[in-house]
Coordinates of C-alpha atoms in Angstrom, one line a residue:
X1 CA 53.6 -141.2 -32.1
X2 CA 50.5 -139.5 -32.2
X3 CA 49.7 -136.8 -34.4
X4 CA 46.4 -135.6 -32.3
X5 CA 48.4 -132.6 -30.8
X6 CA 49.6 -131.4 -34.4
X7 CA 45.9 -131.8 -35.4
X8 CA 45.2 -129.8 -32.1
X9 CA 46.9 -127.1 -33.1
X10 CA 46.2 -127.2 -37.0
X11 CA 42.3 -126.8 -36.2
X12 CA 42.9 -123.8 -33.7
X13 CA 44.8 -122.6 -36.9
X14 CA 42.2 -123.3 -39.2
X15 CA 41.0 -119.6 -39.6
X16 CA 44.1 -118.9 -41.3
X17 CA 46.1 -120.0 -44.2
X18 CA 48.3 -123.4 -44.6
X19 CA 51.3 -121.4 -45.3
X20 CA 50.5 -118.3 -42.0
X21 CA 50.2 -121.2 -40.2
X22 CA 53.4 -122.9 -41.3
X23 CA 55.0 -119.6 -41.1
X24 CA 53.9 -119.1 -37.6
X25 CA 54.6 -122.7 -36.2
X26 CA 58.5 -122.6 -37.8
X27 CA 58.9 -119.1 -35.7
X28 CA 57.9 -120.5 -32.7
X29 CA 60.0 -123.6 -33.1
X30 CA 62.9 -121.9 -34.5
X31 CA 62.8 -119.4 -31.6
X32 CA 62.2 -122.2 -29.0
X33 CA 65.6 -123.6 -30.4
X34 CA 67.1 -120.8 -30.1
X35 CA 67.2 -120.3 -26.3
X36 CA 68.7 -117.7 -24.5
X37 CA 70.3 -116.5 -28.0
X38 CA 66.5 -114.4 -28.3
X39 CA 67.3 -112.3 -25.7
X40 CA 70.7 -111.6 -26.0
X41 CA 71.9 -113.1 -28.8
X42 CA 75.7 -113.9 -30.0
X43 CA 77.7 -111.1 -32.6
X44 CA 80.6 -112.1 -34.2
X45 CA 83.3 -109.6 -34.2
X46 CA 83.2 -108.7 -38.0
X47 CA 79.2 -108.1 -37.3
X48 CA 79.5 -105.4 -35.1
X49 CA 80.0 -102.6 -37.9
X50 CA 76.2 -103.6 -38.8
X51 CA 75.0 -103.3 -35.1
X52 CA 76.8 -100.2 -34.5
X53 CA 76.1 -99.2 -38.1
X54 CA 79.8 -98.3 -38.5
X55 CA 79.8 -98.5 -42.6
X56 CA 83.9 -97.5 -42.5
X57 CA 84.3 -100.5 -40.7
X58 CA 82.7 -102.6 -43.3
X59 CA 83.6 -100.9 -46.7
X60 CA 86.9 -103.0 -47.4
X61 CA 83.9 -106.0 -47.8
X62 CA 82.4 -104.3 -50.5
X63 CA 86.0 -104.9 -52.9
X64 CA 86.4 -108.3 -51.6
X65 CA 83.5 -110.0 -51.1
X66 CA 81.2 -107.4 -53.7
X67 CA 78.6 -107.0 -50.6
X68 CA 77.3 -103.8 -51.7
X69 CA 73.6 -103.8 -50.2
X70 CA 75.2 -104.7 -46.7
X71 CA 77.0 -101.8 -46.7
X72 CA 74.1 -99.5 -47.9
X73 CA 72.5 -101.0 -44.9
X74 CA 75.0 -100.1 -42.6
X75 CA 74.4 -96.0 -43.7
X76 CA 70.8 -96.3 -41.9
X77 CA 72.1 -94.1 -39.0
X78 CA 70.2 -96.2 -36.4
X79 CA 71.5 -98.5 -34.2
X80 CA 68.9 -100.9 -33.8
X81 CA 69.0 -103.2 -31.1
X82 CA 70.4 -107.0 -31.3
X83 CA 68.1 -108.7 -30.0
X84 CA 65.3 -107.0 -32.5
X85 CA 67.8 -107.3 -35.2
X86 CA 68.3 -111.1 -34.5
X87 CA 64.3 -111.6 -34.4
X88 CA 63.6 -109.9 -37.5
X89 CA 66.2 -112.3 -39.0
X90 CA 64.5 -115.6 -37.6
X91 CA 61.9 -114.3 -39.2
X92 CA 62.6 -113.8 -42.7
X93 CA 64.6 -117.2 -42.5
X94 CA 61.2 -119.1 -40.8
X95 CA 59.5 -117.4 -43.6
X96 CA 61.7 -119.1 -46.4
X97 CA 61.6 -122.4 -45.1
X98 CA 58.0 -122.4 -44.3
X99 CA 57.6 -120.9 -48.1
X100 CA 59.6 -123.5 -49.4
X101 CA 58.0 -126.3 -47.6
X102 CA 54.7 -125.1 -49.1
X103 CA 55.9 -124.7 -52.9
X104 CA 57.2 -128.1 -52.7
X105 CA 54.6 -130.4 -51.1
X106 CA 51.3 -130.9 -52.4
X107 CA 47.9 -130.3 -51.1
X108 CA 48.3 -134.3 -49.6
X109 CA 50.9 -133.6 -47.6
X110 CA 49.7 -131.9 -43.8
X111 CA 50.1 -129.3 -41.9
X112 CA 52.5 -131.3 -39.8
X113 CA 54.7 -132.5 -42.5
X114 CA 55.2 -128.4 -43.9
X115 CA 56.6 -127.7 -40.4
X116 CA 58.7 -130.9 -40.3
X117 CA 59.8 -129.4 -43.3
X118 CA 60.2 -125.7 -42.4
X119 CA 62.2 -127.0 -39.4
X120 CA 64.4 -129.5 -40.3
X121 CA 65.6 -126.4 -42.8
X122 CA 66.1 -123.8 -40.1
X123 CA 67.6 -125.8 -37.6
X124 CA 70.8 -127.1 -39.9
X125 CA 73.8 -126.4 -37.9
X126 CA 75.4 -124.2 -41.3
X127 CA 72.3 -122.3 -40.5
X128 CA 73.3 -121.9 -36.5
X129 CA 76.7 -120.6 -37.4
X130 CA 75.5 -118.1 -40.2
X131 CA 73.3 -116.8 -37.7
X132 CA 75.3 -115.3 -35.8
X133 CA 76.2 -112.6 -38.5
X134 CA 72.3 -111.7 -38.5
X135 CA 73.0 -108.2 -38.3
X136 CA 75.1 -108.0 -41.8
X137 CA 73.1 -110.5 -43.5
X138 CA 69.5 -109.5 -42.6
X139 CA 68.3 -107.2 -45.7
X140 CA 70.0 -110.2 -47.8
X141 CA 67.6 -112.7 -45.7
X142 CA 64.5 -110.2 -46.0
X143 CA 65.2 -110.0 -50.1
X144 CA 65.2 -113.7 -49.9
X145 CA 62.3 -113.5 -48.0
X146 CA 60.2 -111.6 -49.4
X147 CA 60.9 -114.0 -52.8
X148 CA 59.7 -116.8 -51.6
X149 CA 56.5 -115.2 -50.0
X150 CA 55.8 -113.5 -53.7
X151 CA 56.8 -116.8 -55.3
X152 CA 54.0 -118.7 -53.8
X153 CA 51.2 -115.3 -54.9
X154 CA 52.4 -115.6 -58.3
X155 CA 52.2 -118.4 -61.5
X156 CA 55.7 -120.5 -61.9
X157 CA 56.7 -118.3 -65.0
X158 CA 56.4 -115.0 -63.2
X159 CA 58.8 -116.2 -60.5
X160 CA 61.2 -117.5 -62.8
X161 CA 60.8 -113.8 -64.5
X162 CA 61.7 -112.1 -61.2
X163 CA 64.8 -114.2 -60.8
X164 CA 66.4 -111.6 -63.3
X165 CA 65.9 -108.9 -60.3
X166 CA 65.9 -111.0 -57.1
X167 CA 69.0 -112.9 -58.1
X168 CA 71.6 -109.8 -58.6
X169 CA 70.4 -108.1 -55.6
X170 CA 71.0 -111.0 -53.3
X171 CA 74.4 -111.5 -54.6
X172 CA 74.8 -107.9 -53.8
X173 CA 74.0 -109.6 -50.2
X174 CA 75.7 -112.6 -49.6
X175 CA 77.3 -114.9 -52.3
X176 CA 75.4 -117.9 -51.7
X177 CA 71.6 -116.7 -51.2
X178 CA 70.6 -116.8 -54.8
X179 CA 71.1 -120.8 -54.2
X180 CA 68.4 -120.4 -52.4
X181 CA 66.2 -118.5 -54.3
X182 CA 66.7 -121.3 -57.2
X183 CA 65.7 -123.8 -54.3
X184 CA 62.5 -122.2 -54.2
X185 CA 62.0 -123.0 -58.3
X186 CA 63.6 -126.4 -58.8
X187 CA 61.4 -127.5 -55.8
X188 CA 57.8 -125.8 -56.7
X189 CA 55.4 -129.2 -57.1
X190 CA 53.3 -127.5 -59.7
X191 CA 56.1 -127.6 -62.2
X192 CA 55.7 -129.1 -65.9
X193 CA 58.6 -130.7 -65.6
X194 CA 61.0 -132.1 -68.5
X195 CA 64.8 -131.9 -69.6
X196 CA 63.7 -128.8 -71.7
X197 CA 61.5 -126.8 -68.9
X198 CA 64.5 -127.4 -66.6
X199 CA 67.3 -125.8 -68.8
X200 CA 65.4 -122.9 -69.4
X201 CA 65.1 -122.3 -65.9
X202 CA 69.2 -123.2 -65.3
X203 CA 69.6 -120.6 -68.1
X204 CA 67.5 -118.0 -66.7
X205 CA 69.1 -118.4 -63.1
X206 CA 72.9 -118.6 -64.5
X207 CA 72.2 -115.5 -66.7
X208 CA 70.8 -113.8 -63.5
X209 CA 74.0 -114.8 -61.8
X210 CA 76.2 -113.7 -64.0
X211 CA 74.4 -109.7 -64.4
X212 CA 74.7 -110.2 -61.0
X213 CA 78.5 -110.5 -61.0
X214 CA 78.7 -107.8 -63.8
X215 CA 77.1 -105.1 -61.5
X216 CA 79.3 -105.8 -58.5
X217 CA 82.6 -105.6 -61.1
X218 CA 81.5 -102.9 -62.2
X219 CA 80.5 -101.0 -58.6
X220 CA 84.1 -102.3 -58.0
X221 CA 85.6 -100.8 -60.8
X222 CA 83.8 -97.2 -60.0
X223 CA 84.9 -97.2 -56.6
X224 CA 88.1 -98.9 -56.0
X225 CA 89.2 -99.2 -59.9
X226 CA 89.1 -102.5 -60.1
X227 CA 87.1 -105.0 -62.5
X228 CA 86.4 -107.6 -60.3
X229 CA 86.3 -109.0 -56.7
X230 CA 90.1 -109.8 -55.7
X231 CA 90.7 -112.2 -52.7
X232 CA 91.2 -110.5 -49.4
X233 CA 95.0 -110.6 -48.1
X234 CA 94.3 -112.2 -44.8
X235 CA 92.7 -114.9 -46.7
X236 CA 95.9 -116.5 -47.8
X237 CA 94.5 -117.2 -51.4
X238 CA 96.9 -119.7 -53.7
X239 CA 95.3 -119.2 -57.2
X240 CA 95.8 -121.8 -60.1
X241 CA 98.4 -121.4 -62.3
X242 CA 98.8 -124.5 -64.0
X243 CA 97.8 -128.2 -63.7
X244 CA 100.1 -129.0 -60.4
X245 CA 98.1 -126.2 -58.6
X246 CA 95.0 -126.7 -60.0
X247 CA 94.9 -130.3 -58.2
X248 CA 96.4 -129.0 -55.1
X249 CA 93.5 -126.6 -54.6
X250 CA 91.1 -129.6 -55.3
X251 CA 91.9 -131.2 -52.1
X252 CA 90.6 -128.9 -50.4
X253 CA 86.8 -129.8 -52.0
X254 CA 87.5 -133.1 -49.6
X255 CA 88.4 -130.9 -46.8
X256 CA 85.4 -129.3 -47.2
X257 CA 82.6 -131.9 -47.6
X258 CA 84.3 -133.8 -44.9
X259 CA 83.8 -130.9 -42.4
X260 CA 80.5 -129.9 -43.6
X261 CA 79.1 -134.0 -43.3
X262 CA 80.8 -133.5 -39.9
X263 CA 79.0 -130.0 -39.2
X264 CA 75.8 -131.2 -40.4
X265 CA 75.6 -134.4 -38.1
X266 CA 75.9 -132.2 -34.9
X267 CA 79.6 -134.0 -34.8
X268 CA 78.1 -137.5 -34.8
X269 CA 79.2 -139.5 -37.6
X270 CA 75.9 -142.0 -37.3
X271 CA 74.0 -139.2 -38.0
X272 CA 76.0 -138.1 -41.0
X273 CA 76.0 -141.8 -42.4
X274 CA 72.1 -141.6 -42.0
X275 CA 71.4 -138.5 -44.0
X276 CA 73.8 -140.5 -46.4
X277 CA 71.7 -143.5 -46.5
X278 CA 68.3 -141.4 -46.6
X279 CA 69.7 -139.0 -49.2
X280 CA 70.0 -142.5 -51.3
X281 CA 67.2 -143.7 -50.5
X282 CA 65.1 -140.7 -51.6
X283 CA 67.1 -140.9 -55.0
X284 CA 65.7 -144.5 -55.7
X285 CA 62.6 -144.7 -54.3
X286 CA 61.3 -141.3 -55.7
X287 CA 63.4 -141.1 -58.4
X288 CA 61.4 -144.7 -59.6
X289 CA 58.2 -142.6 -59.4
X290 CA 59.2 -139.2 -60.9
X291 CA 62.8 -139.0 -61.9
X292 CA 62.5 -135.6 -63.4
X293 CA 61.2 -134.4 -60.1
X294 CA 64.4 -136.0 -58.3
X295 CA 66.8 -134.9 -60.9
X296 CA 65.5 -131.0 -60.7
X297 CA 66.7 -131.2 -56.3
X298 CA 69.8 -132.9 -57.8
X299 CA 70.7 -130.2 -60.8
X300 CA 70.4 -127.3 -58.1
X301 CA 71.9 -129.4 -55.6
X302 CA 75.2 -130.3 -57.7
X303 CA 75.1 -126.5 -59.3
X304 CA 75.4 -124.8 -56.4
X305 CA 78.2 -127.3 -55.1
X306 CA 79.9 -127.0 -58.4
X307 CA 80.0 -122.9 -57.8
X308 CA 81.5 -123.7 -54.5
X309 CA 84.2 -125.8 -55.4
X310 CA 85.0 -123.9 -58.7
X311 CA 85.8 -121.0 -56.3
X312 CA 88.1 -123.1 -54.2
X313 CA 89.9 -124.6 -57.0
X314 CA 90.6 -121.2 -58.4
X315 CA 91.4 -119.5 -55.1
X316 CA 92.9 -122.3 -53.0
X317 CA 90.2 -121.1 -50.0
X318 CA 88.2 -123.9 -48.6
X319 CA 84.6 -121.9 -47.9
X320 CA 82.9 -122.2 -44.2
X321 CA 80.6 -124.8 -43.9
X322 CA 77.9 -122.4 -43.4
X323 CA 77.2 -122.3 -47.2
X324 CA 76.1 -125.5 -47.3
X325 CA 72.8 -124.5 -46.3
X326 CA 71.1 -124.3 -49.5
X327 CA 72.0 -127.8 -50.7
X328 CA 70.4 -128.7 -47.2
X329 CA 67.5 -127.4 -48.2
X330 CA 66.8 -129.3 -51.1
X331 CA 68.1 -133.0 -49.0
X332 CA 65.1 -131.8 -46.7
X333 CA 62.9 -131.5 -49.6
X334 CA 63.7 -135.3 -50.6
X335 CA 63.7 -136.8 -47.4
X336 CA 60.0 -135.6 -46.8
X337 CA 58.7 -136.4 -49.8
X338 CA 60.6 -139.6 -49.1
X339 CA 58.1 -139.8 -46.1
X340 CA 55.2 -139.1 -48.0
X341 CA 55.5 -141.6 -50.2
X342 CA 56.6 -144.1 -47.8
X343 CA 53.1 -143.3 -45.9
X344 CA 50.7 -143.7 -48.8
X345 CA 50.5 -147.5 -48.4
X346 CA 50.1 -147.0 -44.4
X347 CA 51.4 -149.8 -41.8
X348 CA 55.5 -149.9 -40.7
X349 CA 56.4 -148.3 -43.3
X350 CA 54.4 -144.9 -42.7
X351 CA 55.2 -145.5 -38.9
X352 CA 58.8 -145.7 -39.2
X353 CA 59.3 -143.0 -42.1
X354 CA 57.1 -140.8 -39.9
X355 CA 58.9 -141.2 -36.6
X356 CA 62.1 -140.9 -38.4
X357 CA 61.2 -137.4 -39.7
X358 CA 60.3 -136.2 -36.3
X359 CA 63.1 -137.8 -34.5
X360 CA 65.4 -135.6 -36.5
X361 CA 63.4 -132.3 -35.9
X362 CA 63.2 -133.2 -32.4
X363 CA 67.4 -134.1 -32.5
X364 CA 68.1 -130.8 -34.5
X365 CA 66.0 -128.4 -32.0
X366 CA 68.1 -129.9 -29.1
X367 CA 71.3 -129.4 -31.0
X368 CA 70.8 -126.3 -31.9
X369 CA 69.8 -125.0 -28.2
X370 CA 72.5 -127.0 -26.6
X371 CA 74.8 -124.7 -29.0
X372 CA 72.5 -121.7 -27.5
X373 CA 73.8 -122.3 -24.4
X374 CA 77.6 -122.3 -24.8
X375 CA 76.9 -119.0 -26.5
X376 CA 75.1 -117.9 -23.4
X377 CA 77.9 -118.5 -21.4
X378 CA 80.0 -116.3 -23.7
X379 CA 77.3 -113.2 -23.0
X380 CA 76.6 -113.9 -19.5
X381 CA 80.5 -113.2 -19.1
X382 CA 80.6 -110.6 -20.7
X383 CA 77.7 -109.0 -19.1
X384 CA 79.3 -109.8 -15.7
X385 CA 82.5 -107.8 -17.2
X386 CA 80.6 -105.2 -17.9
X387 CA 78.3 -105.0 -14.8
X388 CA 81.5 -104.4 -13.0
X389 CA 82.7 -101.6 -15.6
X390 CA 79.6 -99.5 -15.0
X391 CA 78.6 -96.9 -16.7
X392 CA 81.0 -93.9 -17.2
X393 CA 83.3 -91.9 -19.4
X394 CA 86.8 -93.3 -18.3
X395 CA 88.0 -95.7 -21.5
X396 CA 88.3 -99.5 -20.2
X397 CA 91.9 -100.8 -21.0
X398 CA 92.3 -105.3 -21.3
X399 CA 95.8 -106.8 -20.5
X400 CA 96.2 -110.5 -21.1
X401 CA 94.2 -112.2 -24.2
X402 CA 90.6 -113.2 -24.6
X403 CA 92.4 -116.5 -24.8
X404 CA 92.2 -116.9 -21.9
X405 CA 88.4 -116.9 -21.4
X406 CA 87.7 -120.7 -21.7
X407 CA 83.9 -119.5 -22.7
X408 CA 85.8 -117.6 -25.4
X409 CA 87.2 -120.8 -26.7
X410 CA 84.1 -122.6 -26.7
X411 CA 82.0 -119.9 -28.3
X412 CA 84.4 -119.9 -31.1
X413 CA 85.6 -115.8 -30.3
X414 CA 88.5 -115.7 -33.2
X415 CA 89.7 -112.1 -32.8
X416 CA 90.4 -110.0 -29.8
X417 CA 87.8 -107.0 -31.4
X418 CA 85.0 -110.0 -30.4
X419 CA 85.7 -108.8 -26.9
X420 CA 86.3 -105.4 -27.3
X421 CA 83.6 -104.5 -29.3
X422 CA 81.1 -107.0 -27.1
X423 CA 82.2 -104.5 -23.9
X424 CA 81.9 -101.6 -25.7
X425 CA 78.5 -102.3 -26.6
X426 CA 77.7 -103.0 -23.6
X427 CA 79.2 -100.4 -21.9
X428 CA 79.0 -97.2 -24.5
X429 CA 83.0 -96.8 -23.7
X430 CA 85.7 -97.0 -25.4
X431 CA 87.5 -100.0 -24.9
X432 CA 91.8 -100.7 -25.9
X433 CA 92.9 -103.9 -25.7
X434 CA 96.6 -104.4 -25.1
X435 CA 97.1 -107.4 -26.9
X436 CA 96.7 -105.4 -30.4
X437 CA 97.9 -101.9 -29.1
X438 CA 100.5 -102.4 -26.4
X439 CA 101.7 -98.8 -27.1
X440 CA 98.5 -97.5 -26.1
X441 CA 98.9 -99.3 -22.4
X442 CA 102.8 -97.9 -21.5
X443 CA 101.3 -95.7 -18.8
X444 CA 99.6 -98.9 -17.0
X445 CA 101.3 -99.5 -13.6
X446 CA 103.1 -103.0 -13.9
X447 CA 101.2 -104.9 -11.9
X448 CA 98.3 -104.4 -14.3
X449 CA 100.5 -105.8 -16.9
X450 CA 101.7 -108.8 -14.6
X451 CA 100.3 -112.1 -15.8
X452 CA 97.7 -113.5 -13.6
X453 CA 96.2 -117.3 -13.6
X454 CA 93.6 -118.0 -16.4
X455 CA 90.1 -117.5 -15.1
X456 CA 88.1 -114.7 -14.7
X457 CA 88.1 -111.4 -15.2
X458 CA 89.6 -109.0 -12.4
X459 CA 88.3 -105.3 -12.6
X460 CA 90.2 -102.6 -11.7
X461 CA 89.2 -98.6 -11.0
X462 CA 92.3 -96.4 -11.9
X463 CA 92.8 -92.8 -11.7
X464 CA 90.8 -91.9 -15.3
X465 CA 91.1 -95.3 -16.8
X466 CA 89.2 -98.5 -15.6
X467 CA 91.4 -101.8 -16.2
X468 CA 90.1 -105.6 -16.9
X469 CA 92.9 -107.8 -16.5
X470 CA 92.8 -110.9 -17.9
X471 CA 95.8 -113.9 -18.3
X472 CA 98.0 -114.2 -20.7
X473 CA 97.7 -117.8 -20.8
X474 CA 95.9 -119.4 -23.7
X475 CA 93.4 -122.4 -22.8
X476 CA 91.1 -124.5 -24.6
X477 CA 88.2 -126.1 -24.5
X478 CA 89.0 -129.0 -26.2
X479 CA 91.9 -130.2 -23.5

């Protein structure tokens, strides 16, 4: 394959910087990618307190899961639209991998091989799933963000310095975005690496971690009295007690890397069993050249891991695979200097390696907006619902489930408020569903309670109230 259209492209960019330009290709990609989720992009139902800025609705997250600059974020009194919400989220994540991709390669490597880079580290599927909580996790993404654009302004040491502030305030954010931020410093190819220079920067980064925890137990203990971040009921937490439950928990580590190599091959076990074999690869062949430079991806690769399954040994919880994503980052790091080094002696080898790295940008783009679409099927539903609502004052009442919305299934809707909220969005009413608050819908006639076949949505005007009935039938996607 021929890299003249790249080279196209990096000479009309030429006026600018490597790294604008790397920033500016991975946005267009990543948006590309993205489909139809630009223009109306999907919200999961525990999301909508940050688009309707609604901080009541998210203030139980602040005791359980410590996210105390999300909620400050959800006081901003605007509601700012999704779709501009979801852009400016692309954009600080385009802007970490595209910083990242330029702290770790040197000056050989090319314009092409920064995007490759910048891609393949945007369009993970953990990163597609996260996504779709873009309006909670956004300052969290711009704090990681802006830390990766300062990191490649300043020397090595300063970064590591600002780790002290960066690190707390994106644990304030989301639990697993400091990972990210040491992915920026274990990666940086200017490093004087050794066993020494490398503890020092563990050191700084766990010490970081752990004022980080301090400030959120003691946030915690100011406002809810307690020192520390209990588990959330609904979580169903089983904490270790002794030996017996200590092992128990651990199976769920298996559980875990099993659905996250599943989750990170699109569902294609081939492609997990590849990244396997290149992930290998990448050990030996660079590690033979610069095993300190291996071994630093490796340390924040297995530290980060280790923080993940010490939480699900001492809760019980097996964490989403969406957390993943910053052990991703780093494989991508060593699979493209894999291909740079492969390349320096030219011939099959370079051809292969190179093909290979753009055969799996090319495969995770078209993953990721074949996912766009099932999601757009979700919103042009309920768009369709709420085109027939209209716009009014009357409060909409839903009989049946959203179970039975195959589109519901397939877009992975867990809770019935993923409906409601999505129509009263939409809509600016106030929607009830029945399925939670049956008392609320007693003065329905019966025949608006009556089942009805699985299928659409059937709207119906009533006397003050507007009524979308739906089935009562559950159905799946997967049948």
């Amino acid at each position: 394959m021929s890299d003249a259209p790249l080279a196209v492209v990096g000479g009309r960019l030429g006026h600018i910087s490597v790294l604008t330009a790397t920033i500016v290709l991975t946005c267009l990609g990543l948006l590309l990618a993205s489909g139809l989720q630009v223009l109306d992009p999907m919200v999961r139902h525990d999301d909508f307190a940050a688009l309707l800025a609604e901080p009541s609705w998210y203030y139980t997250k602040t005791l359980y899961e410590g996210r105390w600059l999300n909620y400050l974020w959800h006081f901003r009194g605007v509601v700012t639209p999704s779709w501009l919400s979801y852009l400016a989220y692309q954009f600080f994540w385009a802007v970490f991998a595209a910083c990242l991709a330029n702290l770790a390669l040197s000056n050989k490597a090319e314009l092409w091989h920064r995007v490759a880079l910048a891609l393949l580290v945007t369009l993970v599927p953990s990163a597609l799933l996260i996504s779709l909580w873009f309006n909670t996790l956004m300052p969290g993404m711009g704090l990681v963000a802006l830390y990766a654009w300062i990191s490649t302004r300043v020397t090595e040491s300063t970064a590591r310095r600002l780790l002290v502030v960066f690190v707390p305030l994106t644990l304030l954010t989301y639990t697993t975005y400091p990972l990210f931020l040491l992915a920026l410093c274990l990666s940086r190819a200017d490093t004087q690496r050794s066993l020494r220079d490398l503890g020092s920067l563990m050191t700084v980064f766990i010490a970081s971690f752990a004022l980080g925890m301090l400030v959120i137990y003691t946030l915690n203990s100011f406002e809810h009295g307690i020192f520390g971040v209990p588990m959330a009921p609904w979580r169903n937490a089983t904490p270790a007690h002794d030996l017996a439950s200590v092992l128990e928990n651990a199976k769920q580590i298996g559980t875990f890397l099993y659905e996250s190599g599943r989750v990170l091959g699109f569902g294609y076990f081939p492609m997990t069993l590849a990244h396997l074999a290149l992930m290998a690869t990448a050990v030996v062949v660079c590690g033979r050249r610069d095993p300190l430079r291996v071994g630093y991806i490796l340390c924040g690769i297995s530290a980060g891991l280790g923080l993940i399954f010490l939480q699900t040994v001492k809760s019980g919880i097996s964490l989403p695979v969406r957390v993943i994503g910053f052990a991703w980052a780093m494989y991508a790091v060593l699979l493209v200097l894999l291909v740079l080094q492969l390349c320096e002696k030219g011939g099959l080898r370079e051809r292969l390696s190179r093909n290979v790295l753009i055969f799996f940008v090319m495969a995770y783009a078209a993953g990721t907006f074949q996912q766009s679409l099932i999601y757009g099927a979700w919103q042009k539903e309920t768009r369709a619902m709420a085109a027939s609502i209209g716009s009014g004052h009357e409060p909409v009442y839903v009989t049946g489930t959203y179970k039975s919305l195959l589109n519901a299934d397939r877009s992975g809707i867990q809770n019935p408020r993923g409906l409601r909220l999505r129509l009263a969005y939409l809509t600016g009413r106030s929607v009830i569903t029945c399925e939670v608050h049956p008392e609320q819908c007693g003065d329905l006639p019966p025949e608006m309670l009556a089942d009805r076949p699985p299928g659409e949505a059937e709207v119906h005007r009533l006397d003050g109230k507007i009524v979308v009935r739906l089935s009562k039938q559950v159905v799946s996607a997967r049948h």
